[in-house]
mmCIF file of C-alpha atoms and ligand atoms in Angstrom:
data_model
loop_
_atom_site.group_PDB
_atom_site.id
_atom_site.type_symbol
_atom_site.label_atom_id
_atom_site.label_comp_id
_atom_site.label_asym_id
_atom_site.label_seq_id
_atom_site.Cartn_x
_atom_site.Cartn_y
_atom_site.Cartn_z
ATOM 1 C CA MET A 26 -122.711 73.945 -92.320
ATOM 2 C CA SER A 27 -125.050 76.918 -92.299
ATOM 3 C CA ARG A 28 -128.562 76.255 -93.542
ATOM 4 C CA PRO A 29 -129.975 77.953 -96.696
ATOM 5 C CA PRO A 30 -132.438 80.747 -96.084
ATOM 6 C CA MET A 31 -136.010 79.578 -95.949
ATOM 7 C CA ILE A 32 -137.974 81.693 -98.475
ATOM 8 C CA GLY A 33 -141.741 81.646 -98.537
ATOM 9 C CA VAL A 34 -143.171 81.464 -102.117
ATOM 10 C CA ILE A 35 -146.762 82.616 -101.949
ATOM 11 C CA ALA A 36 -149.208 80.275 -103.744
ATOM 12 C CA CYS A 37 -152.565 80.952 -105.401
ATOM 13 C CA SER A 38 -155.828 79.201 -104.626
ATOM 14 C CA GLY A 39 -157.364 77.077 -107.397
ATOM 15 C CA LYS A 40 -159.668 74.160 -107.953
ATOM 16 C CA ILE A 41 -159.147 70.523 -108.956
ATOM 17 C CA GLY A 42 -162.647 69.102 -109.422
ATOM 18 C CA PRO A 43 -164.605 69.956 -106.251
ATOM 19 C CA HIS A 44 -161.430 70.552 -104.210
ATOM 20 C CA THR A 45 -159.713 73.830 -103.397
ATOM 21 C CA VAL A 46 -156.001 73.463 -103.965
ATOM 22 C CA GLN A 47 -152.836 75.569 -103.722
ATOM 23 C CA LEU A 48 -151.102 76.319 -107.009
ATOM 24 C CA SER A 49 -147.550 77.371 -107.457
ATOM 25 C CA ASN A 50 -145.783 77.815 -110.827
ATOM 26 C CA ASP A 51 -142.432 75.948 -110.656
ATOM 27 C CA LYS A 52 -140.395 78.781 -112.117
ATOM 28 C CA TYR A 53 -140.685 80.854 -108.898
ATOM 29 C CA ALA A 54 -139.501 78.116 -106.537
ATOM 30 C CA GLU A 55 -136.789 77.136 -109.022
ATOM 31 C CA ALA A 56 -135.467 80.703 -109.157
ATOM 32 C CA VAL A 57 -135.370 80.791 -105.365
ATOM 33 C CA ALA A 58 -133.423 77.478 -105.278
ATOM 34 C CA THR A 59 -130.983 78.444 -108.051
ATOM 35 C CA ALA A 60 -130.342 82.204 -108.298
ATOM 36 C CA ALA A 61 -131.255 83.061 -104.697
ATOM 37 C CA GLU A 62 -129.740 79.836 -103.332
ATOM 38 C CA GLY A 63 -132.597 79.508 -100.876
ATOM 39 C CA LEU A 64 -134.897 76.733 -99.704
ATOM 40 C CA PRO A 65 -138.325 77.479 -101.290
ATOM 41 C CA VAL A 66 -141.263 76.949 -98.987
ATOM 42 C CA ILE A 67 -144.621 77.102 -100.751
ATOM 43 C CA LEU A 68 -146.875 79.290 -98.610
ATOM 44 C CA PRO A 69 -150.612 78.395 -98.774
ATOM 45 C CA VAL A 70 -153.047 81.294 -98.956
ATOM 46 C CA PHE A 71 -154.910 80.588 -95.706
ATOM 47 C CA PRO A 72 -155.621 84.072 -94.347
ATOM 48 C CA ALA A 73 -157.972 82.767 -91.621
ATOM 49 C CA LEU A 74 -155.402 80.204 -90.397
ATOM 50 C CA LEU A 75 -152.023 81.887 -90.828
ATOM 51 C CA ASP A 76 -151.158 85.051 -89.030
ATOM 52 C CA PRO A 77 -148.619 87.383 -90.775
ATOM 53 C CA ALA A 78 -146.551 87.650 -87.549
ATOM 54 C CA GLN A 79 -146.262 83.841 -87.361
ATOM 55 C CA ILE A 80 -145.234 83.575 -90.991
ATOM 56 C CA ILE A 81 -142.619 86.340 -90.595
ATOM 57 C CA ALA A 82 -141.159 84.683 -87.504
ATOM 58 C CA SER A 83 -140.797 81.351 -89.356
ATOM 59 C CA LEU A 84 -139.181 82.515 -92.635
ATOM 60 C CA ASP A 85 -136.108 84.413 -93.778
ATOM 61 C CA GLY A 86 -137.782 86.063 -96.816
ATOM 62 C CA LEU A 87 -140.927 86.176 -98.908
ATOM 63 C CA LEU A 88 -141.497 86.046 -102.647
ATOM 64 C CA PHE A 89 -144.840 87.386 -103.799
ATOM 65 C CA THR A 90 -145.351 85.661 -107.159
ATOM 66 C CA GLY A 91 -147.252 86.525 -110.331
ATOM 67 C CA SER A 92 -150.706 85.114 -111.023
ATOM 68 C CA PRO A 93 -153.320 85.275 -113.780
ATOM 69 C CA SER A 94 -155.855 86.478 -111.158
ATOM 70 C CA ASN A 95 -156.405 90.191 -110.529
ATOM 71 C CA ILE A 96 -156.602 91.870 -107.146
ATOM 72 C CA GLU A 97 -160.212 92.581 -106.201
ATOM 73 C CA PRO A 98 -160.708 96.313 -106.954
ATOM 74 C CA HIS A 99 -162.428 97.026 -103.635
ATOM 75 C CA GLN A 100 -158.981 96.574 -102.108
ATOM 76 C CA TYR A 101 -157.901 99.875 -103.708
ATOM 77 C CA GLY A 102 -161.236 101.656 -104.002
ATOM 78 C CA GLY A 103 -161.702 100.822 -107.721
ATOM 79 C CA PRO A 104 -165.050 100.108 -109.486
ATOM 80 C CA PRO A 105 -166.086 96.439 -109.763
ATOM 81 C CA SER A 106 -164.266 94.328 -112.383
ATOM 82 C CA PRO A 107 -166.004 93.288 -115.589
ATOM 83 C CA PRO A 108 -167.955 89.997 -115.245
ATOM 84 C CA GLY A 109 -165.771 86.941 -115.660
ATOM 85 C CA THR A 110 -162.612 88.525 -114.279
ATOM 86 C CA GLU A 111 -160.473 85.994 -112.358
ATOM 87 C CA HIS A 112 -159.986 86.844 -108.693
ATOM 88 C CA ASP A 113 -158.341 85.174 -105.729
ATOM 89 C CA PRO A 114 -159.702 86.770 -102.525
ATOM 90 C CA ALA A 115 -157.808 84.335 -100.283
ATOM 91 C CA ARG A 116 -154.563 85.488 -101.865
ATOM 92 C CA ASP A 117 -155.530 89.163 -101.533
ATOM 93 C CA ASN A 118 -156.462 88.707 -97.878
ATOM 94 C CA LEU A 119 -153.134 87.076 -97.003
ATOM 95 C CA ALA A 120 -150.796 88.966 -99.305
ATOM 96 C CA LEU A 121 -151.835 92.561 -98.584
ATOM 97 C CA PRO A 122 -151.441 92.491 -94.769
ATOM 98 C CA LEU A 123 -148.376 90.271 -95.187
ATOM 99 C CA TRP A 124 -146.617 92.811 -97.395
ATOM 100 C CA ARG A 125 -147.176 95.558 -94.799
ATOM 101 C CA ALA A 126 -146.130 93.370 -91.847
ATOM 102 C CA ALA A 127 -143.040 91.947 -93.600
ATOM 103 C CA VAL A 128 -141.708 95.404 -94.555
ATOM 104 C CA GLU A 129 -142.419 96.684 -91.027
ATOM 105 C CA ALA A 130 -140.503 93.704 -89.563
ATOM 106 C CA GLY A 131 -137.566 94.053 -91.931
ATOM 107 C CA LEU A 132 -138.118 90.686 -93.640
ATOM 108 C CA PRO A 133 -136.625 90.716 -97.176
ATOM 109 C CA VAL A 134 -139.409 90.776 -99.783
ATOM 110 C CA LEU A 135 -139.557 90.503 -103.552
ATOM 111 C CA GLY A 136 -142.777 91.047 -105.544
ATOM 112 C CA ILE A 137 -143.266 89.962 -109.156
ATOM 113 C CA CYS A 138 -146.135 91.010 -111.452
ATOM 114 C CA ARG A 139 -149.268 90.357 -109.319
ATOM 115 C CA GLY A 140 -146.937 90.421 -106.304
ATOM 116 C CA PHE A 141 -145.656 93.842 -107.413
ATOM 117 C CA GLN A 142 -149.208 95.094 -107.840
ATOM 118 C CA GLU A 143 -150.010 93.784 -104.333
ATOM 119 C CA MET A 144 -147.051 95.775 -102.974
ATOM 120 C CA ASN A 145 -148.511 98.964 -104.453
ATOM 121 C CA VAL A 146 -152.050 98.296 -103.195
ATOM 122 C CA ALA A 147 -150.765 97.273 -99.690
ATOM 123 C CA PHE A 148 -149.214 100.735 -99.384
ATOM 124 C CA GLY A 149 -152.389 102.583 -100.503
ATOM 125 C CA GLY A 150 -151.734 102.721 -104.263
ATOM 126 C CA THR A 151 -154.228 101.999 -107.066
ATOM 127 C CA LEU A 152 -154.218 99.998 -110.300
ATOM 128 C CA HIS A 153 -155.306 100.490 -113.898
ATOM 129 C CA GLN A 154 -157.785 97.631 -114.291
ATOM 130 C CA GLN A 155 -157.030 97.098 -117.959
ATOM 131 C CA LEU A 156 -154.081 98.477 -119.900
ATOM 132 C CA ASP A 157 -154.018 97.977 -123.569
ATOM 133 C CA GLY A 158 -155.261 94.378 -123.880
ATOM 134 C CA PRO A 159 -153.833 91.159 -125.205
ATOM 135 C CA GLY A 160 -151.488 91.499 -128.152
ATOM 136 C CA ALA A 161 -150.499 95.067 -127.189
ATOM 137 C CA ASP A 162 -147.256 96.174 -125.576
ATOM 138 C CA HIS A 163 -147.648 94.728 -122.090
ATOM 139 C CA GLU A 164 -149.638 91.517 -122.598
ATOM 140 C CA PRO A 165 -148.802 88.898 -125.179
ATOM 141 C CA PRO A 166 -151.618 86.768 -126.614
ATOM 142 C CA SER A 167 -152.042 83.806 -124.239
ATOM 143 C CA ASN A 168 -152.100 81.341 -127.187
ATOM 144 C CA GLU A 169 -148.482 82.171 -128.102
ATOM 145 C CA PRO A 170 -145.766 79.581 -127.187
ATOM 146 C CA VAL A 171 -144.603 80.285 -123.667
ATOM 147 C CA GLN A 172 -141.062 81.073 -124.827
ATOM 148 C CA GLU A 173 -142.492 83.930 -126.893
ATOM 149 C CA GLN A 174 -144.856 85.104 -124.134
ATOM 150 C CA TYR A 175 -141.911 85.534 -121.740
ATOM 151 C CA ALA A 176 -139.402 86.874 -124.308
ATOM 152 C CA ARG A 177 -138.091 90.412 -123.711
ATOM 153 C CA THR A 178 -140.354 92.872 -125.493
ATOM 154 C CA HIS A 179 -139.783 96.372 -124.228
ATOM 155 C CA ALA A 180 -137.350 98.748 -122.642
ATOM 156 C CA LEU A 181 -137.425 100.278 -119.150
ATOM 157 C CA THR A 182 -135.593 103.278 -117.854
ATOM 158 C CA VAL A 183 -134.008 102.606 -114.499
ATOM 159 C CA ARG A 184 -134.187 105.600 -112.134
ATOM 160 C CA PRO A 185 -130.684 106.276 -110.833
ATOM 161 C CA GLY A 186 -129.821 106.030 -107.164
ATOM 162 C CA GLY A 187 -132.159 103.194 -106.195
ATOM 163 C CA VAL A 188 -132.058 99.466 -105.574
ATOM 164 C CA LEU A 189 -131.818 98.427 -109.252
ATOM 165 C CA THR A 190 -128.856 100.775 -109.843
ATOM 166 C CA ARG A 191 -127.103 99.369 -106.788
ATOM 167 C CA LEU A 192 -127.537 95.905 -108.243
ATOM 168 C CA GLY A 193 -125.518 97.035 -111.289
ATOM 169 C CA LEU A 194 -128.440 97.304 -113.770
ATOM 170 C CA LYS A 195 -127.863 99.753 -116.634
ATOM 171 C CA ASP A 196 -129.902 102.944 -117.238
ATOM 172 C CA VAL A 197 -132.016 101.125 -119.858
ATOM 173 C CA ILE A 198 -132.886 97.453 -119.627
ATOM 174 C CA GLU A 199 -134.977 95.124 -121.813
ATOM 175 C CA VAL A 200 -137.685 93.119 -119.985
ATOM 176 C CA ASN A 201 -140.506 90.704 -120.629
ATOM 177 C CA SER A 202 -144.108 91.695 -120.029
ATOM 178 C CA VAL A 203 -147.048 89.450 -119.174
ATOM 179 C CA HIS A 204 -149.714 91.605 -117.480
ATOM 180 C CA GLY A 205 -152.981 93.270 -118.273
ATOM 181 C CA GLN A 206 -153.143 95.574 -115.314
ATOM 182 C CA GLY A 207 -150.664 98.204 -114.098
ATOM 183 C CA ILE A 208 -149.799 100.802 -111.459
ATOM 184 C CA ALA A 209 -151.970 103.895 -111.513
ATOM 185 C CA ARG A 210 -151.286 105.833 -108.316
ATOM 186 C CA VAL A 211 -148.050 104.878 -106.516
ATOM 187 C CA GLY A 212 -148.506 103.822 -102.858
ATOM 188 C CA GLN A 213 -147.212 105.886 -99.946
ATOM 189 C CA GLY A 214 -143.565 105.582 -99.099
ATOM 190 C CA LEU A 215 -142.696 103.717 -102.318
ATOM 191 C CA ARG A 216 -139.885 104.818 -104.601
ATOM 192 C CA ILE A 217 -140.150 104.531 -108.380
ATOM 193 C CA GLU A 218 -137.339 102.283 -109.576
ATOM 194 C CA ALA A 219 -138.166 101.791 -113.292
ATOM 195 C CA VAL A 220 -140.500 103.220 -115.892
ATOM 196 C CA ALA A 221 -141.597 101.899 -119.347
ATOM 197 C CA GLU A 222 -141.433 103.961 -122.483
ATOM 198 C CA ASP A 223 -145.184 104.658 -122.205
ATOM 199 C CA GLY A 224 -144.749 106.031 -118.675
ATOM 200 C CA LEU A 225 -146.027 102.903 -116.813
ATOM 201 C CA VAL A 226 -144.271 102.411 -113.482
ATOM 202 C CA GLU A 227 -142.701 98.949 -113.523
ATOM 203 C CA GLY A 228 -140.432 98.890 -110.470
ATOM 204 C CA LEU A 229 -140.915 100.044 -106.869
ATOM 205 C CA SER A 230 -138.905 99.831 -103.687
ATOM 206 C CA VAL A 231 -139.729 100.894 -100.140
ATOM 207 C CA GLU A 232 -138.138 104.164 -99.152
ATOM 208 C CA GLY A 233 -135.806 103.750 -96.158
ATOM 209 C CA SER A 234 -136.715 100.032 -95.738
ATOM 210 C CA ARG A 235 -134.806 98.010 -93.140
ATOM 211 C CA ALA A 236 -134.185 95.182 -95.627
ATOM 212 C CA PHE A 237 -134.428 94.361 -99.354
ATOM 213 C CA ALA A 238 -137.969 95.354 -100.417
ATOM 214 C CA LEU A 239 -138.435 95.464 -104.174
ATOM 215 C CA GLY A 240 -141.308 94.897 -106.600
ATOM 216 C CA VAL A 241 -141.127 94.551 -110.400
ATOM 217 C CA GLN A 242 -143.851 94.270 -113.001
ATOM 218 C CA TRP A 243 -141.782 92.002 -115.257
ATOM 219 C CA HIS A 244 -140.741 88.371 -114.726
ATOM 220 C CA PRO A 245 -137.107 88.065 -113.591
ATOM 221 C CA GLU A 246 -137.724 84.456 -112.495
ATOM 222 C CA TRP A 247 -138.093 83.470 -116.203
ATOM 223 C CA GLU A 248 -134.828 81.775 -117.369
ATOM 224 C CA VAL A 249 -133.190 83.584 -114.469
ATOM 225 C CA MET A 250 -129.816 81.884 -114.793
ATOM 226 C CA GLU A 251 -129.470 83.023 -118.440
ATOM 227 C CA ASN A 252 -130.160 86.705 -117.880
ATOM 228 C CA ALA A 253 -127.663 88.767 -115.837
ATOM 229 C CA ASP A 254 -130.171 91.478 -114.910
ATOM 230 C CA TYR A 255 -132.805 89.019 -113.740
ATOM 231 C CA ARG A 256 -130.226 86.970 -111.842
ATOM 232 C CA ALA A 257 -128.838 90.055 -110.077
ATOM 233 C CA ILE A 258 -132.253 90.699 -108.566
ATOM 234 C CA PHE A 259 -132.637 87.145 -107.225
ATOM 235 C CA ARG A 260 -129.028 87.015 -106.051
ATOM 236 C CA ALA A 261 -129.470 90.229 -103.992
ATOM 237 C CA PHE A 262 -132.748 88.987 -102.584
ATOM 238 C CA GLY A 263 -131.137 85.684 -101.591
ATOM 239 C CA GLU A 264 -128.207 87.520 -99.921
ATOM 240 C CA ALA A 265 -130.617 89.627 -97.920
ATOM 241 C CA CYS A 266 -132.510 86.462 -96.812
ATOM 242 C CA ARG A 267 -129.213 84.777 -95.880
ATOM 243 C CA ALA A 268 -128.240 87.787 -93.771
ATOM 244 C CA ARG A 269 -131.568 87.542 -92.027
ATOM 245 C CA ALA A 270 -131.150 83.804 -91.359
ATOM 246 C CA GLU A 271 -127.634 84.364 -89.986
ATOM 247 C CA LYS A 272 -128.901 87.112 -87.693
ATOM 248 C CA ASP A 273 -131.639 84.808 -86.385
ATOM 249 C CA ALA A 274 -129.109 81.980 -85.797
ATOM 250 C CA ARG A 275 -126.949 84.340 -83.720
ATOM 251 C CA ARG A 276 -129.964 85.400 -81.666
ATOM 252 C CA SER A 277 -130.980 81.829 -80.781
HETATM 253 N N1 LIG B 325 -153.298 89.495 -113.245
HETATM 254 C C1 LIG B 325 -152.422 90.592 -113.154
HETATM 255 C C2 LIG B 325 -151.018 90.094 -112.823
HETATM 256 C C3 LIG B 325 -150.346 89.475 -113.985
HETATM 257 C C4 LIG B 325 -149.351 88.371 -113.624
HETATM 258 O O1 LIG B 325 -148.929 88.220 -112.527
HETATM 259 N N2 LIG B 325 -149.034 87.564 -114.608
HETATM 260 C C5 LIG B 325 -148.311 86.317 -114.421
HETATM 261 C C6 LIG B 325 -149.041 85.193 -115.026
HETATM 262 C C7 LIG B 325 -148.566 83.828 -114.713
HETATM 263 C C8 LIG B 325 -147.133 83.745 -114.205
HETATM 264 O O2 LIG B 325 -146.205 83.916 -114.996
HETATM 265 O O3 LIG B 325 -146.940 83.498 -113.007
HETATM 266 C C9 LIG B 325 -152.409 91.382 -114.459
HETATM 267 O O4 LIG B 325 -152.973 90.915 -115.459
HETATM 268 O O5 LIG B 325 -151.872 92.490 -114.480
#
């Protein structure tokens, strides 16, 4: 029996009392296990201990998850964040080089929300540090019930001829939206996959990539098995990871 692909699910650093801990929202690992049919492996953000090359050699794919924290603006040449902004420098310092190395190595990658913003910054792009604020189009109030926060709220136009079209997504799709930041300048070598009605870029792929390399601003992991568009993304990601695992098995 062939083994399921091992898919790294990048964590966030957090605190429990005086202790630094790794945090991982279940919905990401569950989407990997169900829609992608992979074995989720929570990847701790230890940039000083884990080398991107070692991670890439050990896994069949990488999921860069969403997170409430924002990328530190010095990573893209932006002015300092307002006081009180939540950051996760350990995550930045692992995720940004890992995005570049994984794409270079042809490891399948999927970025969601913060993970999508990391993709853009890793390739030299910039971010809007604050879009329109809680309660507006892109960011629901955080005191709403979670089902409402992750309900589909706005439309996106899918640019024809890209990864999303090949997955069978229609020209206009409805997505959820749980972010306060957004793409400003698109990184080098990235292709725009989807755009919101207000012009915000919400999907990117890597031009001419050797393997699946997609980032989305919305949350396809949310109730993934009940939404055909969301599921198509995870299924294609899982297939790419499986192909990578099978290639590795043949080599060894
Ligand atoms: N902090 C960034 C990224 C937003 C993001 O990833 N949200 C997800 C929140 C929790 C989750 O569902 O995993 C921004 O505000 O744009």
